[in-house]
Amino acid sequence: MGRWSLQDIPWDRFDRIQLDPEIVKIVKAASLVEYNGGAYAHHLCRIFHDDPEFQQAARRWGEEEIQHGRALGRWAELADREFDFEAAFGRFQAGYQVDFDAEFSRRGSRSGEMIARCMVEIGTSSYYTALCDAAAEPVLKEICRNIAADEFRHYKLFRANLLRCLRREQIGFWRRLRIALGRIVEAGDDELAYAYYAANETARSYDRRRCMRSYAGRALALYRERHVEHSVALIFKAIGLRPHNHLSHAASRLAWALIRYRAYCWRGDLTMC
Ligand SMILES: [Fe+2]
Ligand SMILES: [Fe+2]
């Protein structure tokens, strides 16, 4: 298991006065995606079927992701007394389905799968850091601080395995870049949108575009430039580029401008959701 447990969280310090209802909505959605971590661990074990050492690390990683879901779900149940974590997870699983039994990575290679996993962990590490910085409620702050540290460790785990895979597979720079960018774009697919729906919108029918904007509009508003700079440096390292130079600073400024633009455009939609 991880380096912390639910017993380490100071639940008795929960302070309802400090709640931000916008943050509660996105935490509910995040809890469902995290709690699904076991399915991704299963998929990694299928892809690395002849590598028991990595399989063990992947199962441990999956348990930590599930714990993230439990911690966020328990907090969300405290914050919103009408939220039923297990029922919402049931709705999420019923509506969002991916072939977790596939033996081959959709990225075309094991290295490609590790690049994609690095992108996810960079994204979650920066997201929970941003959430920790933005939240005023002390229990959520503590949960996010723990999760962000785990996500950074997960990035290092997958990057170490990526370097190992690259010794056997020939993946050129442009292919690595394409996989990395592709995975970042995929953040706009159904998973987060459907989790937002299953957690928050049981009375309406599912509309991917509306739910994605509802989720991402609230999530992107949490980011500050320092979170983006750190993420871009890690992305550069994952695809084999030096992390701190003119190119990475330019990419960081571009990413920050895009995030601010999207957060600005989607802010108007949030009043209707
Ligand atoms: Fe996680
Ligand atoms: Fe993670």
CSV table of C-alpha atoms and ligand atoms in Angstrom, one decimal:
chain,number,residue,atom,x,y,z
A,1,MET,CA,0.0,0.0,0.0
A,2,GLY,CA,0.9,3.6,-0.1
A,3,ARG,CA,2.8,5.8,2.3
A,4,TRP,CA,-0.4,7.1,3.9
A,5,SER,CA,-3.8,5.7,4.6
A,6,LEU,CA,-7.3,6.9,5.3
A,7,GLN,CA,-6.6,6.7,9.0
A,8,ASP,CA,-3.8,9.4,8.6
A,9,ILE,CA,-6.3,12.0,7.3
A,10,PRO,CA,-7.5,14.4,10.1
A,11,TRP,CA,-11.2,13.9,9.3
A,12,ASP,CA,-12.2,15.6,12.6
A,13,ARG,CA,-10.8,18.9,11.2
A,14,PHE,CA,-13.4,19.0,8.5
A,15,ASP,CA,-14.7,22.6,8.3
A,16,ARG,CA,-18.0,23.1,6.4
A,17,ILE,CA,-17.6,26.9,6.5
A,18,GLN,CA,-14.5,26.6,4.2
A,19,LEU,CA,-16.3,24.6,1.5
A,20,ASP,CA,-16.3,25.8,-2.1
A,21,PRO,CA,-19.3,24.2,-3.9
A,22,GLU,CA,-17.5,24.4,-7.3
A,23,ILE,CA,-14.6,22.4,-5.9
A,24,VAL,CA,-17.0,19.9,-4.3
A,25,LYS,CA,-18.4,19.1,-7.8
A,26,ILE,CA,-15.0,18.4,-9.4
A,27,VAL,CA,-13.8,16.4,-6.3
A,28,LYS,CA,-16.8,14.1,-6.6
A,29,ALA,CA,-15.9,13.5,-10.3
A,30,ALA,CA,-12.2,12.9,-9.6
A,31,SER,CA,-13.1,10.4,-6.8
A,32,LEU,CA,-14.8,8.1,-9.4
A,33,VAL,CA,-11.9,8.2,-11.9
A,34,GLU,CA,-9.4,7.5,-9.2
A,35,TYR,CA,-11.4,4.6,-7.8
A,36,ASN,CA,-11.3,3.0,-11.2
A,37,GLY,CA,-7.5,2.6,-10.9
A,38,GLY,CA,-7.7,-1.2,-10.4
A,39,ALA,CA,-9.0,-1.6,-14.0
A,40,TYR,CA,-6.0,0.3,-15.4
A,41,ALA,CA,-3.6,-1.8,-13.2
A,42,HIS,CA,-5.2,-4.9,-14.7
A,43,HIS,CA,-4.6,-3.6,-18.2
A,44,LEU,CA,-1.0,-2.8,-17.4
A,45,CYS,CA,-0.5,-6.4,-16.1
A,46,ARG,CA,-2.0,-7.7,-19.4
A,47,ILE,CA,0.4,-5.6,-21.4
A,48,PHE,CA,3.5,-6.6,-19.3
A,49,HIS,CA,2.3,-10.2,-19.0
A,50,ASP,CA,5.9,-11.6,-18.9
A,51,ASP,CA,7.3,-9.0,-16.4
A,52,PRO,CA,6.3,-10.1,-12.9
A,53,GLU,CA,8.4,-7.4,-11.3
A,54,PHE,CA,6.6,-4.6,-13.1
A,55,GLN,CA,3.2,-6.3,-12.6
A,56,GLN,CA,3.8,-6.1,-8.9
A,57,ALA,CA,4.6,-2.4,-9.1
A,58,ALA,CA,1.5,-1.9,-11.3
A,59,ARG,CA,-0.8,-3.6,-8.8
A,60,ARG,CA,0.7,-1.5,-6.0
A,61,TRP,CA,0.1,1.6,-8.1
A,62,GLY,CA,-3.5,0.5,-8.7
A,63,GLU,CA,-4.1,0.1,-5.0
A,64,GLU,CA,-2.8,3.7,-4.4
A,65,GLU,CA,-5.1,5.1,-7.1
A,66,ILE,CA,-8.1,3.2,-5.5
A,67,GLN,CA,-7.1,4.8,-2.2
A,68,HIS,CA,-7.1,8.2,-3.8
A,69,GLY,CA,-10.7,7.5,-4.9
A,70,ARG,CA,-11.7,6.4,-1.4
A,71,ALA,CA,-10.2,9.4,0.3
A,72,LEU,CA,-11.8,11.9,-2.2
A,73,GLY,CA,-15.1,10.0,-2.1
A,74,ARG,CA,-15.2,10.0,1.7
A,75,TRP,CA,-14.5,13.8,1.7
A,76,ALA,CA,-17.1,14.4,-0.9
A,77,GLU,CA,-19.7,12.5,1.2
A,78,LEU,CA,-18.9,14.8,4.1
A,79,ALA,CA,-19.1,17.9,1.9
A,80,ASP,CA,-22.3,16.9,0.1
A,81,ARG,CA,-24.6,14.8,2.4
A,82,GLU,CA,-26.6,13.7,-0.6
A,83,PHE,CA,-23.6,12.3,-2.4
A,84,ASP,CA,-23.5,8.5,-2.4
A,85,PHE,CA,-19.9,7.5,-3.5
A,86,GLU,CA,-20.6,3.8,-4.2
A,87,ALA,CA,-23.8,4.5,-6.1
A,88,ALA,CA,-22.1,7.2,-8.2
A,89,PHE,CA,-19.3,4.8,-8.9
A,90,GLY,CA,-21.8,2.2,-10.0
A,91,ARG,CA,-23.3,4.7,-12.5
A,92,PHE,CA,-19.8,5.7,-13.7
A,93,GLN,CA,-18.8,2.0,-14.3
A,94,ALA,CA,-22.1,1.3,-16.1
A,95,GLY,CA,-21.7,4.2,-18.5
A,96,TYR,CA,-18.0,4.4,-19.1
A,97,GLN,CA,-16.5,1.3,-20.5
A,98,VAL,CA,-13.0,0.6,-22.0
A,99,ASP,CA,-11.5,-2.7,-23.0
A,100,PHE,CA,-9.2,-3.2,-20.0
A,101,ASP,CA,-8.6,-6.9,-21.1
A,102,ALA,CA,-6.7,-6.0,-24.2
A,103,GLU,CA,-3.2,-7.5,-24.2
A,104,PHE,CA,-1.6,-4.8,-26.4
A,105,SER,CA,-1.3,-1.1,-25.7
A,106,ARG,CA,-3.3,1.1,-28.0
A,107,ARG,CA,-0.1,3.3,-28.1
A,108,GLY,CA,1.5,0.6,-30.3
A,109,SER,CA,4.3,-0.4,-27.8
A,110,ARG,CA,5.1,-0.8,-24.2
A,111,SER,CA,7.2,2.4,-24.4
A,112,GLY,CA,4.2,4.2,-25.8
A,113,GLU,CA,2.1,3.0,-23.0
A,114,MET,CA,4.6,4.3,-20.5
A,115,ILE,CA,4.7,7.7,-22.2
A,116,ALA,CA,0.9,7.8,-21.9
A,117,ARG,CA,1.0,6.8,-18.3
A,118,CYS,CA,3.7,9.5,-17.6
A,119,MET,CA,1.4,12.1,-19.1
A,120,VAL,CA,-1.5,11.0,-16.9
A,121,GLU,CA,0.6,11.1,-13.7
A,122,ILE,CA,2.0,14.6,-14.7
A,123,GLY,CA,-1.5,15.8,-15.2
A,124,THR,CA,-2.8,14.4,-11.9
A,125,SER,CA,0.3,15.6,-10.0
A,126,SER,CA,-0.2,19.1,-11.2
A,127,TYR,CA,-4.0,18.9,-10.7
A,128,TYR,CA,-3.9,17.9,-7.1
A,129,THR,CA,-1.2,20.4,-6.4
A,130,ALA,CA,-3.4,23.1,-7.9
A,131,LEU,CA,-6.4,21.8,-6.0
A,132,CYS,CA,-4.4,21.8,-2.7
A,133,ASP,CA,-3.3,25.4,-3.3
A,134,ALA,CA,-6.8,26.5,-4.2
A,135,ALA,CA,-8.8,24.7,-1.5
A,136,ALA,CA,-9.4,26.4,1.9
A,137,GLU,CA,-11.0,23.3,3.5
A,138,PRO,CA,-8.2,21.8,5.7
A,139,VAL,CA,-9.1,18.1,5.2
A,140,LEU,CA,-9.2,18.4,1.4
A,141,LYS,CA,-5.9,20.2,1.5
A,142,GLU,CA,-4.3,17.4,3.4
A,143,ILE,CA,-5.8,14.7,1.1
A,144,CYS,CA,-4.6,16.6,-2.0
A,145,ARG,CA,-1.2,17.1,-0.6
A,146,ASN,CA,-0.8,13.3,-0.1
A,147,ILE,CA,-2.3,12.5,-3.5
A,148,ALA,CA,-0.1,15.0,-5.4
A,149,ALA,CA,3.0,13.4,-3.8
A,150,ASP,CA,1.8,9.9,-4.8
A,151,GLU,CA,1.1,11.1,-8.4
A,152,PHE,CA,4.7,12.5,-8.7
A,153,ARG,CA,6.1,9.1,-7.4
A,154,HIS,CA,3.9,7.4,-10.0
A,155,TYR,CA,5.3,9.5,-12.8
A,156,LYS,CA,8.8,8.5,-11.6
A,157,LEU,CA,7.8,4.9,-11.6
A,158,PHE,CA,6.5,5.0,-15.2
A,159,ARG,CA,9.4,7.1,-16.4
A,160,ALA,CA,11.9,4.6,-15.0
A,161,ASN,CA,10.0,1.8,-16.7
A,162,LEU,CA,9.9,3.8,-19.9
A,163,LEU,CA,13.7,4.1,-20.0
A,164,ARG,CA,13.9,0.3,-19.5
A,165,CYS,CA,11.4,-0.3,-22.3
A,166,LEU,CA,13.3,2.1,-24.6
A,167,ARG,CA,16.4,-0.1,-24.4
A,168,ARG,CA,14.5,-2.8,-26.3
A,169,GLU,CA,12.1,-0.8,-28.5
A,170,GLN,CA,13.0,1.8,-31.0
A,171,ILE,CA,10.7,4.8,-30.5
A,172,GLY,CA,11.8,7.9,-32.3
A,173,PHE,CA,11.4,11.4,-30.8
A,174,TRP,CA,8.5,12.4,-33.1
A,175,ARG,CA,6.6,9.3,-32.2
A,176,ARG,CA,7.1,9.9,-28.5
A,177,LEU,CA,5.9,13.5,-29.0
A,178,ARG,CA,2.9,12.3,-30.9
A,179,ILE,CA,1.9,9.8,-28.2
A,180,ALA,CA,2.4,12.4,-25.5
A,181,LEU,CA,0.4,15.1,-27.2
A,182,GLY,CA,-2.3,12.5,-28.1
A,183,ARG,CA,-2.7,11.5,-24.5
A,184,ILE,CA,-3.0,15.2,-23.4
A,185,VAL,CA,-5.7,15.7,-26.0
A,186,GLU,CA,-7.5,12.6,-24.8
A,187,ALA,CA,-8.0,14.3,-21.4
A,188,GLY,CA,-11.0,15.8,-23.2
A,189,ASP,CA,-12.6,12.4,-23.9
A,190,ASP,CA,-15.5,10.7,-22.1
A,191,GLU,CA,-13.8,9.6,-18.9
A,192,LEU,CA,-13.8,12.9,-16.9
A,193,ALA,CA,-16.9,14.1,-18.6
A,194,TYR,CA,-18.8,11.0,-17.7
A,195,ALA,CA,-17.4,11.0,-14.2
A,196,TYR,CA,-18.7,14.5,-13.7
A,197,TYR,CA,-22.1,13.4,-15.0
A,198,ALA,CA,-22.3,10.3,-12.8
A,199,ALA,CA,-21.3,12.3,-9.7
A,200,ASN,CA,-23.3,15.5,-10.2
A,201,GLU,CA,-26.1,15.2,-12.8
A,202,THR,CA,-28.2,12.2,-12.2
A,203,ALA,CA,-31.5,14.0,-13.2
A,204,ARG,CA,-30.3,15.0,-16.7
A,205,SER,CA,-29.4,13.0,-19.8
A,206,TYR,CA,-25.6,12.7,-20.6
A,207,ASP,CA,-24.2,15.4,-22.9
A,208,ARG,CA,-20.4,14.9,-23.3
A,209,ARG,CA,-19.7,18.5,-24.4
A,210,ARG,CA,-21.7,20.1,-21.6
A,211,CYS,CA,-20.2,17.8,-18.9
A,212,MET,CA,-16.7,18.2,-20.2
A,213,ARG,CA,-17.1,22.0,-20.1
A,214,SER,CA,-18.6,21.8,-16.6
A,215,TYR,CA,-15.7,19.7,-15.3
A,216,ALA,CA,-12.8,21.3,-17.2
A,217,GLY,CA,-14.1,24.9,-16.7
A,218,ARG,CA,-14.0,24.4,-12.9
A,219,ALA,CA,-10.7,22.4,-12.9
A,220,LEU,CA,-8.7,24.8,-15.2
A,221,ALA,CA,-9.7,27.8,-13.1
A,222,LEU,CA,-7.6,26.3,-10.3
A,223,TYR,CA,-4.3,26.4,-12.2
A,224,ARG,CA,-1.6,29.0,-11.7
A,225,GLU,CA,1.4,29.5,-14.0
A,226,ARG,CA,3.8,27.7,-11.7
A,227,HIS,CA,1.8,24.5,-11.9
A,228,VAL,CA,1.9,24.6,-15.7
A,229,GLU,CA,5.7,25.4,-15.8
A,230,HIS,CA,6.4,22.3,-13.6
A,231,SER,CA,4.2,20.1,-15.7
A,232,VAL,CA,5.8,21.2,-19.0
A,233,ALA,CA,9.3,20.5,-17.5
A,234,LEU,CA,8.2,16.9,-16.6
A,235,ILE,CA,6.6,16.4,-20.1
A,236,PHE,CA,9.9,17.5,-21.7
A,237,LYS,CA,11.8,14.9,-19.6
A,238,ALA,CA,9.3,12.1,-20.4
A,239,ILE,CA,9.8,12.6,-24.2
A,240,GLY,CA,13.6,12.9,-24.0
A,241,LEU,CA,14.1,16.7,-24.1
A,242,ARG,CA,16.0,18.9,-21.7
A,243,PRO,CA,13.4,20.3,-19.2
A,244,HIS,CA,14.7,23.8,-18.6
A,245,ASN,CA,15.6,25.8,-21.7
A,246,HIS,CA,14.2,28.4,-24.1
A,247,LEU,CA,12.0,25.8,-25.8
A,248,SER,CA,10.5,24.5,-22.6
A,249,HIS,CA,9.8,28.1,-21.4
A,250,ALA,CA,8.1,28.9,-24.7
A,251,ALA,CA,6.0,25.7,-24.5
A,252,SER,CA,5.1,26.6,-20.9
A,253,ARG,CA,4.0,30.1,-21.9
A,254,LEU,CA,1.9,28.7,-24.7
A,255,ALA,CA,0.3,26.1,-22.5
A,256,TRP,CA,-0.5,28.7,-19.8
A,257,ALA,CA,-2.1,31.0,-22.4
A,258,LEU,CA,-4.2,28.1,-23.7
A,259,ILE,CA,-5.3,27.2,-20.2
A,260,ARG,CA,-6.3,30.8,-19.4
A,261,TYR,CA,-8.1,31.1,-22.7
A,262,ARG,CA,-10.1,27.9,-22.2
A,263,ALA,CA,-10.9,28.7,-18.5
A,264,TYR,CA,-12.1,32.2,-19.7
A,265,CYS,CA,-14.3,30.8,-22.5
A,266,TRP,CA,-15.8,28.1,-20.4
A,267,ARG,CA,-16.4,30.3,-17.3
A,268,GLY,CA,-19.6,31.6,-18.9
A,269,ASP,CA,-21.0,28.1,-19.3
A,270,LEU,CA,-20.6,27.3,-15.7
A,271,THR,CA,-23.4,29.6,-14.6
A,272,MET,CA,-25.8,27.3,-16.5
A,273,CYS,CA,-24.5,24.0,-15.1
B,1,FE,FE,-4.4,9.2,-8.4
B,2,FE,FE,-1.2,8.2,-10.1
